[in-house]
PDB file of C-alpha atoms in Angstrom:
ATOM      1  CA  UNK A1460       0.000   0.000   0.000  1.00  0.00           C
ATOM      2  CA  UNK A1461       2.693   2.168   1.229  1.00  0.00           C
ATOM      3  CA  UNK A1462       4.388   1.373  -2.053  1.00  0.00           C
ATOM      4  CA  UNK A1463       1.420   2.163  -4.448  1.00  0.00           C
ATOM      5  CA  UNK A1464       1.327   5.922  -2.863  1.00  0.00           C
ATOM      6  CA  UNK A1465       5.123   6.719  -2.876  1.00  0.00           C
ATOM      7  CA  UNK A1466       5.072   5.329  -6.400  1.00  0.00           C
ATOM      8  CA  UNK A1467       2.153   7.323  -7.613  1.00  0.00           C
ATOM      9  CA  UNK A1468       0.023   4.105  -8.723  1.00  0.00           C
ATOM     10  CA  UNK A1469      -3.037   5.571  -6.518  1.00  0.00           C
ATOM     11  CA  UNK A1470      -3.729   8.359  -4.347  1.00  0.00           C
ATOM     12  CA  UNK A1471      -3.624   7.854  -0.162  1.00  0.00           C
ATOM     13  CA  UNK A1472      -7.881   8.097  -0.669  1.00  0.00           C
ATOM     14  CA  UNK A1473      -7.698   5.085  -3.220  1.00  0.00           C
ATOM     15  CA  UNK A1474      -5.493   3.726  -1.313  1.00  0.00           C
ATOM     16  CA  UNK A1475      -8.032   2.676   1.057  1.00  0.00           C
ATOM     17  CA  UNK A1476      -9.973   0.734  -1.574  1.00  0.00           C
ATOM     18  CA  UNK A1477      -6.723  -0.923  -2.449  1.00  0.00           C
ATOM     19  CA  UNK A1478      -6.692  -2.066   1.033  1.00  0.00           C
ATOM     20  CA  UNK A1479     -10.127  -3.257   1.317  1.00  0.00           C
ATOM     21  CA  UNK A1480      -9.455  -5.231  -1.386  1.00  0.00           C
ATOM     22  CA  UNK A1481      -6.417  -6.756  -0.012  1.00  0.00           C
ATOM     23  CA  UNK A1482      -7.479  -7.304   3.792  1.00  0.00           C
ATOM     24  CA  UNK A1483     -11.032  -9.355   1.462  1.00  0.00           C
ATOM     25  CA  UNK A1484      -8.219 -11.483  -0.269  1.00  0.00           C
ATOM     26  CA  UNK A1485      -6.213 -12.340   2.577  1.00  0.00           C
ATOM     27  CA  UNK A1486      -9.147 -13.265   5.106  1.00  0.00           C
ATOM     28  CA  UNK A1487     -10.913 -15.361   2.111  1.00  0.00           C
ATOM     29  CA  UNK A1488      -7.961 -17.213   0.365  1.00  0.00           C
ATOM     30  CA  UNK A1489      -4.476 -17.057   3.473  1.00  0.00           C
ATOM     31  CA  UNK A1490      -6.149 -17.091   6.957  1.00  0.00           C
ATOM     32  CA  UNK A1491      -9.661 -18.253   5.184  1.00  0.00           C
ATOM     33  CA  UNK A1492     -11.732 -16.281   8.156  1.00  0.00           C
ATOM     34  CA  UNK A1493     -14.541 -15.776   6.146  1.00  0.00           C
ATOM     35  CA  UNK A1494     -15.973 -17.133   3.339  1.00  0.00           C
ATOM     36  CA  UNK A1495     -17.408 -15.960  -0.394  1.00  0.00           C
ATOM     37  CA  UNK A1496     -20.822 -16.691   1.217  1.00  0.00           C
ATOM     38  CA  UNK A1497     -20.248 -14.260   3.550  1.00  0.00           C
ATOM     39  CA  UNK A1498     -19.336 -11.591   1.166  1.00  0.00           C
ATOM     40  CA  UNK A1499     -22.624 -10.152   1.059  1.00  0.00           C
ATOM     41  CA  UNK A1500     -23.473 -10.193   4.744  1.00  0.00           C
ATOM     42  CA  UNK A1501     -19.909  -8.310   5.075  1.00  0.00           C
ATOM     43  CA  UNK A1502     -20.763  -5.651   2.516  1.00  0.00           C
ATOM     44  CA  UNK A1503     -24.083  -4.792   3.759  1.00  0.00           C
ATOM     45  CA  UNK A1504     -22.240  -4.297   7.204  1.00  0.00           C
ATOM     46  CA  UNK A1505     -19.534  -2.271   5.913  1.00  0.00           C
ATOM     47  CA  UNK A1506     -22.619  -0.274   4.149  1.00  0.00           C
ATOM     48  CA  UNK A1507     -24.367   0.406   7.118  1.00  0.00           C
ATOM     49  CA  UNK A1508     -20.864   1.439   8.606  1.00  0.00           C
ATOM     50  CA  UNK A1509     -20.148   3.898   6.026  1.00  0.00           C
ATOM     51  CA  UNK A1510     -23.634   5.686   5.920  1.00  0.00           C
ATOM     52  CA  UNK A1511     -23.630   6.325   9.805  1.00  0.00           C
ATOM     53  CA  UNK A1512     -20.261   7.729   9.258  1.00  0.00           C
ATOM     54  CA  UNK A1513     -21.540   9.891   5.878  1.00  0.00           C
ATOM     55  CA  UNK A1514     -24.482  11.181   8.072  1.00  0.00           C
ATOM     56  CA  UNK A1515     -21.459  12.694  10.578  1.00  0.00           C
ATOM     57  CA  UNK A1516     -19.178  14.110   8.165  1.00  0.00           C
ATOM     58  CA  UNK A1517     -22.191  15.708   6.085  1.00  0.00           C
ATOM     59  CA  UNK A1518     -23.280  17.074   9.421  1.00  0.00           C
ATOM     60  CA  UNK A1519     -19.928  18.263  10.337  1.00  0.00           C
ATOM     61  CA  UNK A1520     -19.536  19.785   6.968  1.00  0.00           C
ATOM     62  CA  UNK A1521     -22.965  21.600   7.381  1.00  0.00           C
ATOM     63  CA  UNK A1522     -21.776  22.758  10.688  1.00  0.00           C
ATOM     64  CA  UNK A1523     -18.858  24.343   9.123  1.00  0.00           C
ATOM     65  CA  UNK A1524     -20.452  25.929   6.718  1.00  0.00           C
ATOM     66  CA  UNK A1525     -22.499  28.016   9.079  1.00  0.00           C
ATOM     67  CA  UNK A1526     -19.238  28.968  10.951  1.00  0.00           C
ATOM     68  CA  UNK A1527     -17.408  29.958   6.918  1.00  0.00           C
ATOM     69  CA  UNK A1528     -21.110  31.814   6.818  1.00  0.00           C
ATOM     70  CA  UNK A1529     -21.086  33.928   9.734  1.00  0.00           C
ATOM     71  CA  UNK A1530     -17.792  34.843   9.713  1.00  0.00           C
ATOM     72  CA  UNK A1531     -16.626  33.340  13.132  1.00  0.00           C
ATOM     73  CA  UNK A1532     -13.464  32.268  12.613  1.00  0.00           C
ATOM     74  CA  UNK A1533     -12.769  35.521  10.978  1.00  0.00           C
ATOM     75  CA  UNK A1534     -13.975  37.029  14.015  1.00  0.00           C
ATOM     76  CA  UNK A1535     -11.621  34.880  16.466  1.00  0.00           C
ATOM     77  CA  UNK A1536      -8.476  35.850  14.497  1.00  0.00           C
ATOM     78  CA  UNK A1537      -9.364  39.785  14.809  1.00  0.00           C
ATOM     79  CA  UNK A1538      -9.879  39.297  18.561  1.00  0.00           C
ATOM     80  CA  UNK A1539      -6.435  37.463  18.447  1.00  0.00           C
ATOM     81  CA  UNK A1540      -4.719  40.255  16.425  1.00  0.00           C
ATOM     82  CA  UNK A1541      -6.092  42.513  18.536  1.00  0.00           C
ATOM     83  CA  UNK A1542      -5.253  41.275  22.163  1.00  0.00           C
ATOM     84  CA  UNK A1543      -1.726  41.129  20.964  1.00  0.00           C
ATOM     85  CA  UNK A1544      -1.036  37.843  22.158  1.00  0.00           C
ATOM     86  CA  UNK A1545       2.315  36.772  22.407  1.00  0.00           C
ATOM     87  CA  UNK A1546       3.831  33.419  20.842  1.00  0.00           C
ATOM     88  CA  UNK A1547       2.665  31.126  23.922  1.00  0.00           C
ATOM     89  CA  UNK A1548      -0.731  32.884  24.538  1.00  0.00           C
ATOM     90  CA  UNK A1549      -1.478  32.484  20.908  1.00  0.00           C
ATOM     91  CA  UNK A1550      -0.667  28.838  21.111  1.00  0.00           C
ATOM     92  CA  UNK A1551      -3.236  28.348  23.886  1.00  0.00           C
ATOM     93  CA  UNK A1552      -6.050  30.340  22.075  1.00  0.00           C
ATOM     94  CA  UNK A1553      -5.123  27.894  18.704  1.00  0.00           C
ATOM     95  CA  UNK A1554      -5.342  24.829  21.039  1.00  0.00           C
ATOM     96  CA  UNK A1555      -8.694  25.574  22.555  1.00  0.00           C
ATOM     97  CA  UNK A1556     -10.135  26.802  19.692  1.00  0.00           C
ATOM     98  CA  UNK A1557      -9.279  23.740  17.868  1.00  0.00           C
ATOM     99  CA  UNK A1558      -9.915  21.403  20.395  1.00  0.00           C
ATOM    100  CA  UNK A1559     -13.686  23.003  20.549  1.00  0.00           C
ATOM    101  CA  UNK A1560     -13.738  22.591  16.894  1.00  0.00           C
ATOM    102  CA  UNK A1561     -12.310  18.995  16.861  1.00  0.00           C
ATOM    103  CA  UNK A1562     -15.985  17.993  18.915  1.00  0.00           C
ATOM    104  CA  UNK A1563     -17.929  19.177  16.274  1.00  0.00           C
ATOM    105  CA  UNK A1564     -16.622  19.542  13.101  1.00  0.00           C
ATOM    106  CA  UNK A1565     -14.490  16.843  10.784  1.00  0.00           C
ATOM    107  CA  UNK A1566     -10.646  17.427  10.011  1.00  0.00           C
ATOM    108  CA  UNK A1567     -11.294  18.528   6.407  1.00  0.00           C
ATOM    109  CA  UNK A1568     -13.485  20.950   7.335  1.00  0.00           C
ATOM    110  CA  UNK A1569     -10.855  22.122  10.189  1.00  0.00           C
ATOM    111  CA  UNK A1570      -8.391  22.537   8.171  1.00  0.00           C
ATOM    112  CA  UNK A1571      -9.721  23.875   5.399  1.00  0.00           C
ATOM    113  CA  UNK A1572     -11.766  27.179   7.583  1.00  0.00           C
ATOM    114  CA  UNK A1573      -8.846  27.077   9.818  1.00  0.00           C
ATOM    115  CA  UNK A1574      -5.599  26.606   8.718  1.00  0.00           C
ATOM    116  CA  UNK A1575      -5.597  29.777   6.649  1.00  0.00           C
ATOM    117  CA  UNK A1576      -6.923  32.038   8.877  1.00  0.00           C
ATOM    118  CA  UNK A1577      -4.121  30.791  11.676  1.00  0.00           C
ATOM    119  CA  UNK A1578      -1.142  30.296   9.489  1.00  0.00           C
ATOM    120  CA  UNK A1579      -0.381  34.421   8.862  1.00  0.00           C
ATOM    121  CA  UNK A1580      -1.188  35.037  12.253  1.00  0.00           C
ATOM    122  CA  UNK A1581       1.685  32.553  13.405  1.00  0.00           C
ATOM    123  CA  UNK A1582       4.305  33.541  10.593  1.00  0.00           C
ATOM    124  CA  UNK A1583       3.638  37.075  12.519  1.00  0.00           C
ATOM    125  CA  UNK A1584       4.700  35.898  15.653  1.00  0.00           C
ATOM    126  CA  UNK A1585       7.993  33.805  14.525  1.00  0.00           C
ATOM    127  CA  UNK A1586       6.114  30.098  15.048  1.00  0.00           C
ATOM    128  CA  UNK A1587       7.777  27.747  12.514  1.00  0.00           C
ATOM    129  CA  UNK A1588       4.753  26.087  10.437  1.00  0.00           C
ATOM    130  CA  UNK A1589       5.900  22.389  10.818  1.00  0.00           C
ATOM    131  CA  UNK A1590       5.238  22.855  14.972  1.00  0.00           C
ATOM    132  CA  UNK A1591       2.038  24.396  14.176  1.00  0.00           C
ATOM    133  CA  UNK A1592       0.921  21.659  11.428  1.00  0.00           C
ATOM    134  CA  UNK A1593       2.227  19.593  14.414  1.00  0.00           C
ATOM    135  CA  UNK A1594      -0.212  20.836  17.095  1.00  0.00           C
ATOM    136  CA  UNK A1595      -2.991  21.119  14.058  1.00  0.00           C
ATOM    137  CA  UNK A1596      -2.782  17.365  13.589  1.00  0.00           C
ATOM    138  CA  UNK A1597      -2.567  16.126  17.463  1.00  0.00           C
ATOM    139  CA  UNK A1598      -5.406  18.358  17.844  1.00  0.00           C
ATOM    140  CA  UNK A1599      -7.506  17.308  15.019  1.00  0.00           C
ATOM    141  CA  UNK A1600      -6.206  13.512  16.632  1.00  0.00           C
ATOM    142  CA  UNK A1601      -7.772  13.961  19.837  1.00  0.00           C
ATOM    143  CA  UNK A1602     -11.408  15.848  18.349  1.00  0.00           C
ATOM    144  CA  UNK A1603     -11.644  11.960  16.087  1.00  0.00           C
ATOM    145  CA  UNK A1604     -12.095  10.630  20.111  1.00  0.00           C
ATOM    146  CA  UNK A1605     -13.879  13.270  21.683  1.00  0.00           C
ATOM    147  CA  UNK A1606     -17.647  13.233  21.705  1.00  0.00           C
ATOM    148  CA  UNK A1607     -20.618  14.158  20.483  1.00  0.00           C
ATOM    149  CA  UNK A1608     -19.539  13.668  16.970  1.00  0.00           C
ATOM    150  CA  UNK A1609     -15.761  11.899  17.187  1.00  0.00           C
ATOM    151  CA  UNK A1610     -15.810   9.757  13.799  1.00  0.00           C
ATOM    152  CA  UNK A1611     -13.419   6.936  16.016  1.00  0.00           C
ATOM    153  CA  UNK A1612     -15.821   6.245  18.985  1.00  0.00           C
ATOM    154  CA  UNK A1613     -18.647   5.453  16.221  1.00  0.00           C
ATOM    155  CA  UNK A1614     -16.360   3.295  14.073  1.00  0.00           C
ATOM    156  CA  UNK A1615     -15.474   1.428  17.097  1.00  0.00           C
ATOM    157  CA  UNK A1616     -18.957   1.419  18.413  1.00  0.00           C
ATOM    158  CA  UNK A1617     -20.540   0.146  14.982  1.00  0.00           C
ATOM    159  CA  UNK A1618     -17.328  -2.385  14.523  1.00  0.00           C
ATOM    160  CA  UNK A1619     -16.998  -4.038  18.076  1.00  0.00           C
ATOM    161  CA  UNK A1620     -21.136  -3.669  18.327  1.00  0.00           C
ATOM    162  CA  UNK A1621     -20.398  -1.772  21.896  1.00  0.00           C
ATOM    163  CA  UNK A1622     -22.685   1.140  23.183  1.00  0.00           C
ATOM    164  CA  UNK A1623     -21.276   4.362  22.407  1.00  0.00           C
ATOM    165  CA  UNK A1624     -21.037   5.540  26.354  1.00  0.00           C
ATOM    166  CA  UNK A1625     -19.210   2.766  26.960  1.00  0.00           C
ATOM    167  CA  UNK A1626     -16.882   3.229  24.005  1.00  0.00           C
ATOM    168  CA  UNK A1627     -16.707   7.233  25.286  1.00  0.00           C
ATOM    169  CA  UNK A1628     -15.780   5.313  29.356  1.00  0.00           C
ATOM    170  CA  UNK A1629     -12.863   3.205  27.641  1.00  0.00           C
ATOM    171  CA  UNK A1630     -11.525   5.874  25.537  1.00  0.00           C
ATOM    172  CA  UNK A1631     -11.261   8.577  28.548  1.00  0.00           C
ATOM    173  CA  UNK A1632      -7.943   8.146  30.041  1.00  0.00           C
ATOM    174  CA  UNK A1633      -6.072   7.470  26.626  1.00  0.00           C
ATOM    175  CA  UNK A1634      -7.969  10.828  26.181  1.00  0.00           C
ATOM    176  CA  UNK A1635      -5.960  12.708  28.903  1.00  0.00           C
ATOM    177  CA  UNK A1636      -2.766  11.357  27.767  1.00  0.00           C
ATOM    178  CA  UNK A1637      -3.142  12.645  24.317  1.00  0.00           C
ATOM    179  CA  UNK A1638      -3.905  16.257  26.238  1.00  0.00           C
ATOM    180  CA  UNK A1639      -0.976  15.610  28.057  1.00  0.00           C
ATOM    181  CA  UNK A1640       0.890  14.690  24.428  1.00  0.00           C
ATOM    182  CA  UNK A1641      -0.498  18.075  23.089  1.00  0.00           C
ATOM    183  CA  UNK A1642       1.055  20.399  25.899  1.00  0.00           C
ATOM    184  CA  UNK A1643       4.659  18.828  25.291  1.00  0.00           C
ATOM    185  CA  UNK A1644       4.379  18.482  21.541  1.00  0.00           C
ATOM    186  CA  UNK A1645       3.005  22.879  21.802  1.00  0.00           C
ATOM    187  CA  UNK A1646       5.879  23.588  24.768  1.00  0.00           C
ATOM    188  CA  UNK A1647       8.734  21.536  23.626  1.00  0.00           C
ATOM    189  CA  UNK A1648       9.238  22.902  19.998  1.00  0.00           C
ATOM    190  CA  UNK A1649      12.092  20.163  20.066  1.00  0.00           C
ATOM    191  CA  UNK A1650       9.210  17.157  20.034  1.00  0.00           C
ATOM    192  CA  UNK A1651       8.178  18.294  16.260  1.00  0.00           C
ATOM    193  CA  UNK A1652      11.035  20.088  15.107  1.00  0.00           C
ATOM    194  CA  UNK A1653      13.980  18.172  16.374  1.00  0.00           C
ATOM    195  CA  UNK A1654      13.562  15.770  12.991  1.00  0.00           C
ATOM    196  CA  UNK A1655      13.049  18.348  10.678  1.00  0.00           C
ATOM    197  CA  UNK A1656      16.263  20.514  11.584  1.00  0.00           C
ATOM    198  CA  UNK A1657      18.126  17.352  11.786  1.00  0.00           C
ATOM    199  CA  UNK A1658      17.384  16.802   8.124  1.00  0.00           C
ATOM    200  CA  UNK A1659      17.368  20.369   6.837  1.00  0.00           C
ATOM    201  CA  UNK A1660      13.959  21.324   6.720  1.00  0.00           C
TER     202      UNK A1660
END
């Protein structure tokens, strides 16, 4: 898979189908888990999967629509601007805002109302892009496991066939070590950047 993207065959998006296609081969025809009978029975599961998870992102996408609409994340960078906020006070406005976004709204849609509106801002203030593409992705990590509308708790709910509030229970305290992740990875520039400088970047 890894191959087929570095090599330009597919994109990482198609790569996904690739891998469907591979992880059907293998559990039919090398560890023979499931059968060709049970084809059907598996795609109408992995259908029901996918539209519960379609109704969320379409949602999500809705939802960020009505923020692009009203101008809100426009109006949280002029506040910002405004206050003055030096490089470590700006870093805890971009966390909180994005972790409030991350329990509502989809990556894609983060990024995409986001990301430019925070990027000039922290070019301003001397913050080196690759730390706050860093923080961006941790943050966007820990809104996929935060509820209402985390996309991970209801993949795991619909896969393992467990009630989401118990699925919300079991992911809580691998929920305060990612927070704990996302202070050192904001505070220790050295976390995300250390690799980069070492090679140049």
């Amino acid at each position: 898979i890894l191959g087929g993207i570095y090599s330009g065959m597919f994109t990482p998006t198609e790569a996904a189908a690739v891998a469907a296609v591979y992880a059907a081969f293998v559990a039919i025809f090398v560890y023979k888990d499931m059968t060709i009978r049970e084809c059907p029975k598996v795609i109408i599961e992995a259908g029901k999967l996918s539209v519960v998870l379609m109704f969320i992102i379409a949602n999500a996408m809705l939802f960020a629509h009505v923020l692009t609409t009203e101008q809100i994340p426009q109006s949280i960078t002029a506040w910002v601007v405004e206050q003055g906020f030096s490089p470590i006070e700006f870093l805890i406005v971009v966390n909180i805002v994005l972790l409030i976004a991350g329990t509502f709204m989809e990556p894609s849609a983060i990024i995409l109302i986001l990301a430019p509106i925070l990027f000039p801002i922290a070019m301003q203030l001397g913050i080196d892009p690759i730390h706050l593409g860093i923080i961006m992705v941790v943050n966007m990590e820990i809104g996929l496991i935060t509820p209402p509308t985390g996309l991970n708790l209801f993949v795991t709910s619909a896969v393992t066939g467990m009630p989401l509030t118990r699925v919300v229970r079991a992911v809580s305290p691998w929920l305060l070590v990612m927070l704990g992740f996302l202070l050192l990875v904001t505070y220790v520039p050295f976390i995300s950047l250390g690799l980069p400088n070492l090679l140049g970047m």
